[in-house]
PDB file of C-alpha atoms in Angstrom:
ATOM      1  CA  UNK A   1      35.360  14.957  14.047  1.00 83.00           C
ATOM      2  CA  UNK A   2      31.814  16.692  13.356  1.00 87.00           C
ATOM      3  CA  UNK A   3      30.209  16.612   9.978  1.00 89.00           C
ATOM      4  CA  UNK A   4      30.691  20.668   9.929  1.00 90.00           C
ATOM      5  CA  UNK A   5      34.233  19.480   9.588  1.00 89.00           C
ATOM      6  CA  UNK A   6      33.384  17.661   6.848  1.00 90.00           C
ATOM      7  CA  UNK A   7      31.039  20.835   5.360  1.00 91.00           C
ATOM      8  CA  UNK A   8      33.409  22.932   6.200  1.00 89.00           C
ATOM      9  CA  UNK A   9      36.445  20.888   4.443  1.00 90.00           C
ATOM     10  CA  UNK A  10      34.247  20.550   1.255  1.00 91.00           C
ATOM     11  CA  UNK A  11      33.939  24.062   0.309  1.00 91.00           C
ATOM     12  CA  UNK A  12      36.864  25.193   1.081  1.00 89.00           C
ATOM     13  CA  UNK A  13      38.286  22.511  -1.180  1.00 90.00           C
ATOM     14  CA  UNK A  14      35.909  22.934  -3.506  1.00 91.00           C
ATOM     15  CA  UNK A  15      36.704  26.813  -3.735  1.00 90.00           C
ATOM     16  CA  UNK A  16      40.101  26.468  -3.048  1.00 90.00           C
ATOM     17  CA  UNK A  17      39.681  29.965  -1.157  1.00 88.00           C
ATOM     18  CA  UNK A  18      38.851  30.629   2.481  1.00 89.00           C
ATOM     19  CA  UNK A  19      37.287  34.226   2.348  1.00 88.00           C
ATOM     20  CA  UNK A  20      34.491  32.359  -0.363  1.00 89.00           C
ATOM     21  CA  UNK A  21      34.022  29.679   1.862  1.00 88.00           C
ATOM     22  CA  UNK A  22      33.682  31.761   4.520  1.00 89.00           C
ATOM     23  CA  UNK A  23      30.838  33.350   3.104  1.00 90.00           C
ATOM     24  CA  UNK A  24      29.431  30.593   1.423  1.00 90.00           C
ATOM     25  CA  UNK A  25      28.920  28.745   4.969  1.00 90.00           C
ATOM     26  CA  UNK A  26      27.711  31.895   6.995  1.00 92.00           C
ATOM     27  CA  UNK A  27      30.873  32.055   9.260  1.00 91.00           C
ATOM     28  CA  UNK A  28      34.178  34.136  10.122  1.00 92.00           C
ATOM     29  CA  UNK A  29      37.307  33.022   8.197  1.00 90.00           C
ATOM     30  CA  UNK A  30      39.004  33.124  11.467  1.00 90.00           C
ATOM     31  CA  UNK A  31      36.383  30.256  12.904  1.00 91.00           C
ATOM     32  CA  UNK A  32      36.606  28.591   9.656  1.00 88.00           C
ATOM     33  CA  UNK A  33      40.519  28.147   8.882  1.00 90.00           C
ATOM     34  CA  UNK A  34      40.594  26.742  12.947  1.00 91.00           C
ATOM     35  CA  UNK A  35      37.991  24.465  11.921  1.00 91.00           C
ATOM     36  CA  UNK A  36      40.390  22.653   9.150  1.00 90.00           C
ATOM     37  CA  UNK A  37      43.631  23.297  11.409  1.00 91.00           C
ATOM     38  CA  UNK A  38      41.534  20.945  13.945  1.00 91.00           C
ATOM     39  CA  UNK A  39      40.397  18.221  11.073  1.00 91.00           C
ATOM     40  CA  UNK A  40      44.088  18.416  10.030  1.00 90.00           C
ATOM     41  CA  UNK A  41      45.542  18.118  13.664  1.00 91.00           C
ATOM     42  CA  UNK A  42      43.352  15.257  13.976  1.00 91.00           C
ATOM     43  CA  UNK A  43      43.462  13.753  11.007  1.00 91.00           C
ATOM     44  CA  UNK A  44      47.759  14.308  10.907  1.00 92.00           C
ATOM     45  CA  UNK A  45      47.982  15.204   7.789  1.00 91.00           C
ATOM     46  CA  UNK A  46      47.877  18.620   5.664  1.00 91.00           C
ATOM     47  CA  UNK A  47      44.634  18.453   3.514  1.00 90.00           C
ATOM     48  CA  UNK A  48      45.277  22.432   1.850  1.00 90.00           C
ATOM     49  CA  UNK A  49      48.192  23.896   1.386  1.00 90.00           C
ATOM     50  CA  UNK A  50      48.030  27.571   1.652  1.00 87.00           C
ATOM     51  CA  UNK A  51      49.947  30.347   0.877  1.00 81.00           C
ATOM     52  CA  UNK A  52      49.703  33.843   0.359  1.00 76.00           C
ATOM     53  CA  UNK A  53      48.618  34.090  -2.796  1.00 81.00           C
ATOM     54  CA  UNK A  54      46.649  30.946  -3.116  1.00 87.00           C
ATOM     55  CA  UNK A  55      45.030  27.670  -1.598  1.00 89.00           C
ATOM     56  CA  UNK A  56      45.932  24.030  -3.069  1.00 91.00           C
ATOM     57  CA  UNK A  57      44.382  20.321  -2.056  1.00 90.00           C
ATOM     58  CA  UNK A  58      47.308  18.230  -1.467  1.00 90.00           C
ATOM     59  CA  UNK A  59      47.152  14.618  -2.343  1.00 90.00           C
ATOM     60  CA  UNK A  60      45.828  13.219   0.888  1.00 91.00           C
ATOM     61  CA  UNK A  61      43.358  16.530   0.676  1.00 89.00           C
ATOM     62  CA  UNK A  62      41.857  15.077  -2.624  1.00 91.00           C
ATOM     63  CA  UNK A  63      41.299  11.470  -1.334  1.00 93.00           C
ATOM     64  CA  UNK A  64      39.575  12.694   1.892  1.00 91.00           C
ATOM     65  CA  UNK A  65      37.269  15.136  -0.417  1.00 92.00           C
ATOM     66  CA  UNK A  66      35.628  12.365  -2.178  1.00 93.00           C
ATOM     67  CA  UNK A  67      35.079  10.538   0.771  1.00 92.00           C
ATOM     68  CA  UNK A  68      33.396  13.577   2.817  1.00 91.00           C
ATOM     69  CA  UNK A  69      31.318  14.097  -0.274  1.00 92.00           C
ATOM     70  CA  UNK A  70      30.229  10.633   0.039  1.00 92.00           C
ATOM     71  CA  UNK A  71      29.515  10.942   3.466  1.00 91.00           C
ATOM     72  CA  UNK A  72      28.020  14.175   3.494  1.00 89.00           C
ATOM     73  CA  UNK A  73      25.595  13.160   0.440  1.00 88.00           C
ATOM     74  CA  UNK A  74      24.932   9.818   2.248  1.00 88.00           C
ATOM     75  CA  UNK A  75      23.526  11.956   5.264  1.00 86.00           C
ATOM     76  CA  UNK A  76      22.094  14.010   2.855  1.00 82.00           C
ATOM     77  CA  UNK A  77      19.881  11.230   1.539  1.00 81.00           C
ATOM     78  CA  UNK A  78      18.828   9.307   5.063  1.00 79.00           C
ATOM     79  CA  UNK A  79      18.065  12.935   6.400  1.00 79.00           C
ATOM     80  CA  UNK A  80      15.735  13.097   3.060  1.00 74.00           C
ATOM     81  CA  UNK A  81      14.402   9.715   3.199  1.00 68.00           C
ATOM     82  CA  UNK A  82      13.353  10.047   7.303  1.00 74.00           C
ATOM     83  CA  UNK A  83      11.762  13.219   6.434  1.00 73.00           C
ATOM     84  CA  UNK A  84       9.657  11.475   3.158  1.00 68.00           C
ATOM     85  CA  UNK A  85       8.903   8.606   5.421  1.00 65.00           C
ATOM     86  CA  UNK A  86       7.518  10.933   8.305  1.00 67.00           C
ATOM     87  CA  UNK A  87       4.905  12.431   5.109  1.00 61.00           C
ATOM     88  CA  UNK A  88       4.252   9.392   4.472  1.00 60.00           C
ATOM     89  CA  UNK A  89       5.857   9.201   1.383  1.00 64.00           C
ATOM     90  CA  UNK A  90       8.215   6.692   1.194  1.00 67.00           C
ATOM     91  CA  UNK A  91       8.220   2.856   2.723  1.00 79.00           C
ATOM     92  CA  UNK A  92       6.579  -0.172   2.228  1.00 84.00           C
ATOM     93  CA  UNK A  93       2.955  -0.624   2.800  1.00 85.00           C
ATOM     94  CA  UNK A  94       1.152  -4.223   3.264  1.00 90.00           C
ATOM     95  CA  UNK A  95      -2.634  -4.585   1.451  1.00 91.00           C
ATOM     96  CA  UNK A  96      -4.467  -7.643   2.084  1.00 91.00           C
ATOM     97  CA  UNK A  97      -7.005  -8.381  -0.476  1.00 91.00           C
ATOM     98  CA  UNK A  98     -10.482 -10.644   0.195  1.00 88.00           C
ATOM     99  CA  UNK A  99     -12.137 -12.668  -2.855  1.00 82.00           C
ATOM    100  CA  UNK A 100     -12.131 -11.449  -5.815  1.00 84.00           C
ATOM    101  CA  UNK A 101     -11.018  -7.590  -5.342  1.00 84.00           C
ATOM    102  CA  UNK A 102      -7.406  -8.723  -5.796  1.00 80.00           C
ATOM    103  CA  UNK A 103      -8.751  -9.071  -9.780  1.00 81.00           C
ATOM    104  CA  UNK A 104     -11.198  -6.303  -9.951  1.00 83.00           C
ATOM    105  CA  UNK A 105     -10.165  -3.403  -7.311  1.00 83.00           C
ATOM    106  CA  UNK A 106      -5.934  -4.129  -6.780  1.00 84.00           C
ATOM    107  CA  UNK A 107      -5.220  -2.961 -10.586  1.00 85.00           C
ATOM    108  CA  UNK A 108      -6.897   0.222  -9.759  1.00 82.00           C
ATOM    109  CA  UNK A 109      -5.250   0.531  -6.519  1.00 83.00           C
ATOM    110  CA  UNK A 110      -1.910   0.054  -7.438  1.00 85.00           C
ATOM    111  CA  UNK A 111      -2.515   2.573 -10.616  1.00 85.00           C
ATOM    112  CA  UNK A 112      -3.220   5.085  -8.715  1.00 82.00           C
ATOM    113  CA  UNK A 113      -0.115   4.721  -5.927  1.00 82.00           C
ATOM    114  CA  UNK A 114       2.059   4.280  -8.624  1.00 83.00           C
ATOM    115  CA  UNK A 115       1.148   7.804 -10.107  1.00 83.00           C
ATOM    116  CA  UNK A 116       0.609   9.702  -6.718  1.00 79.00           C
ATOM    117  CA  UNK A 117       2.869   8.457  -4.754  1.00 80.00           C
ATOM    118  CA  UNK A 118       5.967   6.591  -6.723  1.00 82.00           C
ATOM    119  CA  UNK A 119       7.916   6.101  -3.917  1.00 79.00           C
ATOM    120  CA  UNK A 120       5.442   3.782  -1.989  1.00 81.00           C
ATOM    121  CA  UNK A 121       6.167   0.054  -2.297  1.00 83.00           C
ATOM    122  CA  UNK A 122       3.264  -2.147  -2.431  1.00 84.00           C
ATOM    123  CA  UNK A 123       3.214  -5.601  -1.088  1.00 89.00           C
ATOM    124  CA  UNK A 124      -0.102  -7.914  -1.984  1.00 89.00           C
ATOM    125  CA  UNK A 125      -1.299 -10.706   0.182  1.00 91.00           C
ATOM    126  CA  UNK A 126      -4.377 -12.084  -1.381  1.00 87.00           C
ATOM    127  CA  UNK A 127      -7.753 -14.120  -0.662  1.00 84.00           C
ATOM    128  CA  UNK A 128      -7.772 -13.226   2.857  1.00 88.00           C
ATOM    129  CA  UNK A 129     -11.111 -13.287   4.836  1.00 86.00           C
ATOM    130  CA  UNK A 130     -12.426 -10.424   6.596  1.00 90.00           C
ATOM    131  CA  UNK A 131     -11.723 -11.624  10.071  1.00 89.00           C
ATOM    132  CA  UNK A 132      -8.297 -12.728   9.196  1.00 91.00           C
ATOM    133  CA  UNK A 133      -7.685  -9.564   7.652  1.00 93.00           C
ATOM    134  CA  UNK A 134      -8.789  -7.752  10.713  1.00 94.00           C
ATOM    135  CA  UNK A 135      -6.323  -9.764  13.142  1.00 94.00           C
ATOM    136  CA  UNK A 136      -3.279  -8.932  10.503  1.00 94.00           C
ATOM    137  CA  UNK A 137      -4.092  -5.362  11.014  1.00 94.00           C
ATOM    138  CA  UNK A 138      -3.953  -5.911  14.897  1.00 93.00           C
ATOM    139  CA  UNK A 139      -0.574  -7.231  14.740  1.00 92.00           C
ATOM    140  CA  UNK A 140       0.333  -4.326  11.885  1.00 90.00           C
ATOM    141  CA  UNK A 141       1.727  -7.344   9.219  1.00 92.00           C
ATOM    142  CA  UNK A 142      -1.351  -5.235   7.278  1.00 93.00           C
ATOM    143  CA  UNK A 143      -1.216  -1.826   7.196  1.00 91.00           C
ATOM    144  CA  UNK A 144      -4.514  -1.639   4.866  1.00 91.00           C
ATOM    145  CA  UNK A 145      -7.389  -4.307   4.265  1.00 91.00           C
ATOM    146  CA  UNK A 146      -9.557  -4.528   1.101  1.00 91.00           C
ATOM    147  CA  UNK A 147     -12.527  -6.603   2.888  1.00 92.00           C
ATOM    148  CA  UNK A 148     -16.037  -7.065   2.995  1.00 92.00           C
ATOM    149  CA  UNK A 149     -17.896  -5.752   6.550  1.00 93.00           C
ATOM    150  CA  UNK A 150     -19.171  -5.995   8.910  1.00 91.00           C
ATOM    151  CA  UNK A 151     -15.669  -6.050  10.411  1.00 91.00           C
ATOM    152  CA  UNK A 152     -14.473  -7.700  13.554  1.00 86.00           C
ATOM    153  CA  UNK A 153     -13.517  -5.100  16.616  1.00 87.00           C
ATOM    154  CA  UNK A 154     -14.407  -2.122  17.342  1.00 89.00           C
ATOM    155  CA  UNK A 155     -10.825  -1.335  16.879  1.00 92.00           C
ATOM    156  CA  UNK A 156     -10.733  -1.256  12.927  1.00 93.00           C
ATOM    157  CA  UNK A 157     -12.199   1.408  11.260  1.00 92.00           C
ATOM    158  CA  UNK A 158     -13.100   1.700   7.356  1.00 92.00           C
ATOM    159  CA  UNK A 159     -14.357   3.283   4.217  1.00 90.00           C
ATOM    160  CA  UNK A 160     -17.200   1.645   2.020  1.00 91.00           C
ATOM    161  CA  UNK A 161     -15.859   1.635  -1.639  1.00 89.00           C
ATOM    162  CA  UNK A 162     -18.479  -0.272  -3.575  1.00 89.00           C
ATOM    163  CA  UNK A 163     -21.482  -2.227  -2.692  1.00 92.00           C
ATOM    164  CA  UNK A 164     -21.625  -5.332  -5.023  1.00 93.00           C
ATOM    165  CA  UNK A 165     -24.922  -7.193  -5.865  1.00 95.00           C
ATOM    166  CA  UNK A 166     -24.429 -10.971  -6.239  1.00 96.00           C
ATOM    167  CA  UNK A 167     -25.036 -12.942  -9.338  1.00 97.00           C
ATOM    168  CA  UNK A 168     -25.422 -16.177 -10.612  1.00 97.00           C
ATOM    169  CA  UNK A 169     -22.591 -18.413 -12.251  1.00 97.00           C
ATOM    170  CA  UNK A 170     -23.860 -21.384 -13.841  1.00 97.00           C
ATOM    171  CA  UNK A 171     -22.468 -23.940 -16.505  1.00 97.00           C
ATOM    172  CA  UNK A 172     -22.906 -23.020 -20.255  1.00 96.00           C
ATOM    173  CA  UNK A 173     -24.880 -25.669 -20.802  1.00 96.00           C
ATOM    174  CA  UNK A 174     -26.935 -25.190 -17.682  1.00 96.00           C
ATOM    175  CA  UNK A 175     -31.084 -24.913 -18.381  1.00 95.00           C
ATOM    176  CA  UNK A 176     -30.528 -21.352 -16.962  1.00 96.00           C
ATOM    177  CA  UNK A 177     -27.724 -20.184 -18.900  1.00 96.00           C
ATOM    178  CA  UNK A 178     -30.628 -18.848 -21.472  1.00 95.00           C
ATOM    179  CA  UNK A 179     -32.089 -16.975 -18.992  1.00 94.00           C
ATOM    180  CA  UNK A 180     -30.767 -12.867 -18.726  1.00 93.00           C
ATOM    181  CA  UNK A 181     -32.248 -12.853 -15.128  1.00 96.00           C
ATOM    182  CA  UNK A 182     -32.433 -15.516 -12.609  1.00 97.00           C
ATOM    183  CA  UNK A 183     -34.640 -14.967  -8.878  1.00 97.00           C
ATOM    184  CA  UNK A 184     -33.468 -16.607  -6.503  1.00 97.00           C
ATOM    185  CA  UNK A 185     -36.314 -18.678  -5.460  1.00 96.00           C
ATOM    186  CA  UNK A 186     -35.474 -21.058  -8.982  1.00 96.00           C
ATOM    187  CA  UNK A 187     -32.171 -22.040  -7.212  1.00 97.00           C
ATOM    188  CA  UNK A 188     -34.217 -24.349  -4.733  1.00 96.00           C
ATOM    189  CA  UNK A 189     -33.789 -27.520  -6.423  1.00 95.00           C
ATOM    190  CA  UNK A 190     -29.833 -26.545  -7.527  1.00 97.00           C
ATOM    191  CA  UNK A 191     -26.559 -27.630  -5.857  1.00 97.00           C
ATOM    192  CA  UNK A 192     -24.791 -25.372  -4.860  1.00 97.00           C
ATOM    193  CA  UNK A 193     -20.818 -24.550  -4.705  1.00 97.00           C
ATOM    194  CA  UNK A 194     -20.233 -22.186  -1.773  1.00 95.00           C
ATOM    195  CA  UNK A 195     -17.200 -20.616  -0.349  1.00 91.00           C
ATOM    196  CA  UNK A 196     -15.168 -22.434   2.361  1.00 85.00           C
ATOM    197  CA  UNK A 197     -15.511 -21.299   6.359  1.00 72.00           C
ATOM    198  CA  UNK A 198     -18.247 -19.865   8.333  1.00 70.00           C
ATOM    199  CA  UNK A 199     -16.559 -16.647   7.923  1.00 77.00           C
ATOM    200  CA  UNK A 200     -17.282 -15.463   4.430  1.00 87.00           C
ATOM    201  CA  UNK A 201     -19.361 -12.388   4.212  1.00 90.00           C
ATOM    202  CA  UNK A 202     -19.961 -13.818   0.691  1.00 92.00           C
ATOM    203  CA  UNK A 203     -21.401 -16.966   1.889  1.00 93.00           C
ATOM    204  CA  UNK A 204     -23.497 -15.912   4.626  1.00 93.00           C
ATOM    205  CA  UNK A 205     -24.946 -13.242   2.264  1.00 94.00           C
ATOM    206  CA  UNK A 206     -25.304 -15.895   0.042  1.00 95.00           C
ATOM    207  CA  UNK A 207     -27.469 -18.078   2.858  1.00 95.00           C
ATOM    208  CA  UNK A 208     -29.103 -15.299   3.462  1.00 95.00           C
ATOM    209  CA  UNK A 209     -30.467 -14.744   0.071  1.00 97.00           C
ATOM    210  CA  UNK A 210     -31.738 -17.798   0.115  1.00 96.00           C
ATOM    211  CA  UNK A 211     -33.433 -17.813   3.650  1.00 96.00           C
ATOM    212  CA  UNK A 212     -35.251 -14.720   2.265  1.00 96.00           C
ATOM    213  CA  UNK A 213     -36.391 -16.587  -0.700  1.00 96.00           C
ATOM    214  CA  UNK A 214     -37.955 -19.390   1.459  1.00 96.00           C
ATOM    215  CA  UNK A 215     -35.435 -22.004   1.351  1.00 97.00           C
ATOM    216  CA  UNK A 216     -31.705 -23.492   2.651  1.00 96.00           C
ATOM    217  CA  UNK A 217     -29.291 -23.884  -0.010  1.00 95.00           C
ATOM    218  CA  UNK A 218     -28.016 -27.537  -0.780  1.00 95.00           C
ATOM    219  CA  UNK A 219     -24.285 -27.230   0.063  1.00 95.00           C
ATOM    220  CA  UNK A 220     -22.744 -29.734  -2.504  1.00 94.00           C
ATOM    221  CA  UNK A 221     -18.810 -28.487  -2.963  1.00 95.00           C
ATOM    222  CA  UNK A 222     -16.765 -25.870  -0.911  1.00 94.00           C
ATOM    223  CA  UNK A 223     -14.501 -24.312  -2.330  1.00 92.00           C
ATOM    224  CA  UNK A 224     -11.473 -21.535  -0.473  1.00 89.00           C
ATOM    225  CA  UNK A 225     -11.882 -19.283  -3.359  1.00 87.00           C
ATOM    226  CA  UNK A 226     -13.499 -17.503  -6.439  1.00 90.00           C
ATOM    227  CA  UNK A 227     -11.160 -18.846  -8.978  1.00 90.00           C
ATOM    228  CA  UNK A 228     -11.631 -22.890  -7.479  1.00 92.00           C
ATOM    229  CA  UNK A 229     -15.147 -21.949  -6.984  1.00 94.00           C
ATOM    230  CA  UNK A 230     -16.121 -21.297 -10.562  1.00 95.00           C
ATOM    231  CA  UNK A 231     -13.987 -23.976 -11.663  1.00 96.00           C
ATOM    232  CA  UNK A 232     -16.083 -26.441 -10.128  1.00 97.00           C
ATOM    233  CA  UNK A 233     -19.084 -24.963 -11.596  1.00 97.00           C
ATOM    234  CA  UNK A 234     -17.260 -25.087 -14.979  1.00 97.00           C
ATOM    235  CA  UNK A 235     -17.509 -28.601 -14.191  1.00 96.00           C
ATOM    236  CA  UNK A 236     -20.819 -29.164 -13.692  1.00 96.00           C
ATOM    237  CA  UNK A 237     -20.840 -29.686 -10.069  1.00 97.00           C
ATOM    238  CA  UNK A 238     -23.247 -26.888  -9.146  1.00 96.00           C
ATOM    239  CA  UNK A 239     -23.932 -23.337  -9.566  1.00 97.00           C
ATOM    240  CA  UNK A 240     -22.262 -20.270  -7.409  1.00 97.00           C
ATOM    241  CA  UNK A 241     -23.398 -17.540  -6.367  1.00 97.00           C
ATOM    242  CA  UNK A 242     -20.827 -14.650  -6.623  1.00 96.00           C
ATOM    243  CA  UNK A 243     -20.121 -11.269  -6.115  1.00 94.00           C
ATOM    244  CA  UNK A 244     -20.550  -9.082  -9.308  1.00 93.00           C
ATOM    245  CA  UNK A 245     -16.725  -8.796  -9.307  1.00 91.00           C
ATOM    246  CA  UNK A 246     -16.300 -12.015 -10.227  1.00 92.00           C
ATOM    247  CA  UNK A 247     -17.271 -10.991 -13.698  1.00 92.00           C
ATOM    248  CA  UNK A 248     -13.541 -10.090 -14.269  1.00 87.00           C
ATOM    249  CA  UNK A 249     -12.491 -13.695 -13.788  1.00 86.00           C
ATOM    250  CA  UNK A 250     -13.696 -14.850 -17.078  1.00 85.00           C
ATOM    251  CA  UNK A 251     -13.616 -19.126 -17.174  1.00 91.00           C
ATOM    252  CA  UNK A 252     -14.751 -20.833 -20.148  1.00 94.00           C
ATOM    253  CA  UNK A 253     -17.974 -23.063 -19.483  1.00 95.00           C
ATOM    254  CA  UNK A 254     -19.201 -20.835 -17.222  1.00 97.00           C
ATOM    255  CA  UNK A 255     -22.159 -18.046 -17.743  1.00 96.00           C
ATOM    256  CA  UNK A 256     -22.742 -14.848 -14.958  1.00 97.00           C
ATOM    257  CA  UNK A 257     -26.379 -14.096 -14.804  1.00 97.00           C
ATOM    258  CA  UNK A 258     -28.163 -11.335 -12.808  1.00 96.00           C
ATOM    259  CA  UNK A 259     -29.568 -12.671  -9.894  1.00 97.00           C
ATOM    260  CA  UNK A 260     -32.988 -11.153  -9.002  1.00 96.00           C
ATOM    261  CA  UNK A 261     -33.596 -11.026  -4.976  1.00 94.00           C
ATOM    262  CA  UNK A 262     -30.138 -11.504  -4.456  1.00 96.00           C
ATOM    263  CA  UNK A 263     -28.645  -9.713  -1.371  1.00 94.00           C
ATOM    264  CA  UNK A 264     -25.388  -7.159  -1.679  1.00 95.00           C
ATOM    265  CA  UNK A 265     -22.102  -7.214  -0.110  1.00 94.00           C
ATOM    266  CA  UNK A 266     -20.006  -3.925   0.713  1.00 93.00           C
ATOM    267  CA  UNK A 267     -16.512  -3.665  -0.413  1.00 92.00           C
ATOM    268  CA  UNK A 268     -14.238  -1.724   1.883  1.00 92.00           C
ATOM    269  CA  UNK A 269     -10.909   0.174   2.963  1.00 91.00           C
ATOM    270  CA  UNK A 270      -9.810  -0.759   6.354  1.00 92.00           C
ATOM    271  CA  UNK A 271      -7.058  -0.091   8.998  1.00 92.00           C
ATOM    272  CA  UNK A 272      -6.339  -0.148  12.498  1.00 92.00           C
ATOM    273  CA  UNK A 273      -7.295   2.960  14.680  1.00 88.00           C
ATOM    274  CA  UNK A 274      -4.467   2.980  17.019  1.00 84.00           C
ATOM    275  CA  UNK A 275      -1.611   1.951  14.339  1.00 72.00           C
ATOM    276  CA  UNK A 276      -2.611   3.990  11.525  1.00 69.00           C
ATOM    277  CA  UNK A 277       0.901   5.481  10.223  1.00 78.00           C
ATOM    278  CA  UNK A 278       1.743   8.626   8.026  1.00 82.00           C
ATOM    279  CA  UNK A 279       2.207   6.204   5.027  1.00 82.00           C
ATOM    280  CA  UNK A 280      -1.642   4.164   5.096  1.00 83.00           C
ATOM    281  CA  UNK A 281      -2.924   7.911   5.518  1.00 82.00           C
ATOM    282  CA  UNK A 282      -1.021   8.798   2.497  1.00 82.00           C
ATOM    283  CA  UNK A 283      -2.142   5.804   0.934  1.00 82.00           C
ATOM    284  CA  UNK A 284      -5.829   6.628   1.599  1.00 81.00           C
ATOM    285  CA  UNK A 285      -5.717   9.885   0.498  1.00 80.00           C
ATOM    286  CA  UNK A 286      -4.290   8.814  -2.778  1.00 78.00           C
ATOM    287  CA  UNK A 287      -7.255   5.973  -3.569  1.00 77.00           C
ATOM    288  CA  UNK A 288      -9.766   8.888  -2.983  1.00 72.00           C
ATOM    289  CA  UNK A 289      -9.993   9.830  -6.583  1.00 68.00           C
ATOM    290  CA  UNK A 290      -9.563   5.909  -7.499  1.00 72.00           C
ATOM    291  CA  UNK A 291     -12.747   5.162  -5.179  1.00 74.00           C
ATOM    292  CA  UNK A 292     -14.643   8.527  -4.639  1.00 64.00           C
ATOM    293  CA  UNK A 293     -17.125   7.006  -2.263  1.00 62.00           C
ATOM    294  CA  UNK A 294     -13.626   5.906   0.171  1.00 57.00           C
ATOM    295  CA  UNK A 295     -13.899   9.574   0.978  1.00 55.00           C
ATOM    296  CA  UNK A 296     -15.204  10.377   4.420  1.00 54.00           C
ATOM    297  CA  UNK A 297     -18.315  12.267   4.926  1.00 47.00           C
ATOM    298  CA  UNK A 298     -18.167  16.032   4.308  1.00 44.00           C
ATOM    299  CA  UNK A 299     -18.698  17.893   8.029  1.00 42.00           C
ATOM    300  CA  UNK A 300     -21.897  19.610   8.104  1.00 35.00           C
ATOM    301  CA  UNK A 301     -21.433  23.732   8.873  1.00 33.00           C
TER     302      UNK A 301
END
């Protein structure tokens, strides 16, 4: 039994007319009749009762028609689904986010995908440092990373979507909380709450900013992420230097101030060059309108 047997029988059963069914199927009527006979012989039952004037569906034929329609519909859905996957319009994309990107950029990313490729599902892993995301991109456990360059390894491609200044987070009752702008040099005597880990791009940018201002920061406390860091700042354990997107995490007891002389950090969309799939390509294209700087540079002609 082949799918064509099911298709031929279904059209004949729905039209109850061999001539009309042959026209719809673009086959010769004798060939169609022969195919239906083959199907009935294989099943050992009569599916269609034929007279010189009419064709009617037998009870066995009615049951088989419903089953044939179900099978053909399932095959059709499978074919359409496979094609949409091949076109990058259907499937699951896993996205990694670093730090505050989950709060400042992920909502825009999710909305863009919902509007442009609604059949693409999004699975998010938050609070992943750049080096960790690069490893996940290589292993295929992430399709796209939202991370802070520099990336680790020449096989990771990326597009910068934003350049963020570093800003100051201080307790609301701190002496610097009344200043609209604070210089990095003004933090020389302050205890710092810093990000945990040597692989933190922001941590290294904070250290670099302090060195450029002529001092080494007094790193008194460490935090695994921005939310914890701000909570420790609110508790009066020190000041924090964080990306400007941290403003999307307002916390009672913490005041944000612009920081003159501080470095900037980049935020980028990243993917593994050799495993970039049609789905990843579709997602990146969908994000170009949301993050215009993520577009590849125009070719010079």
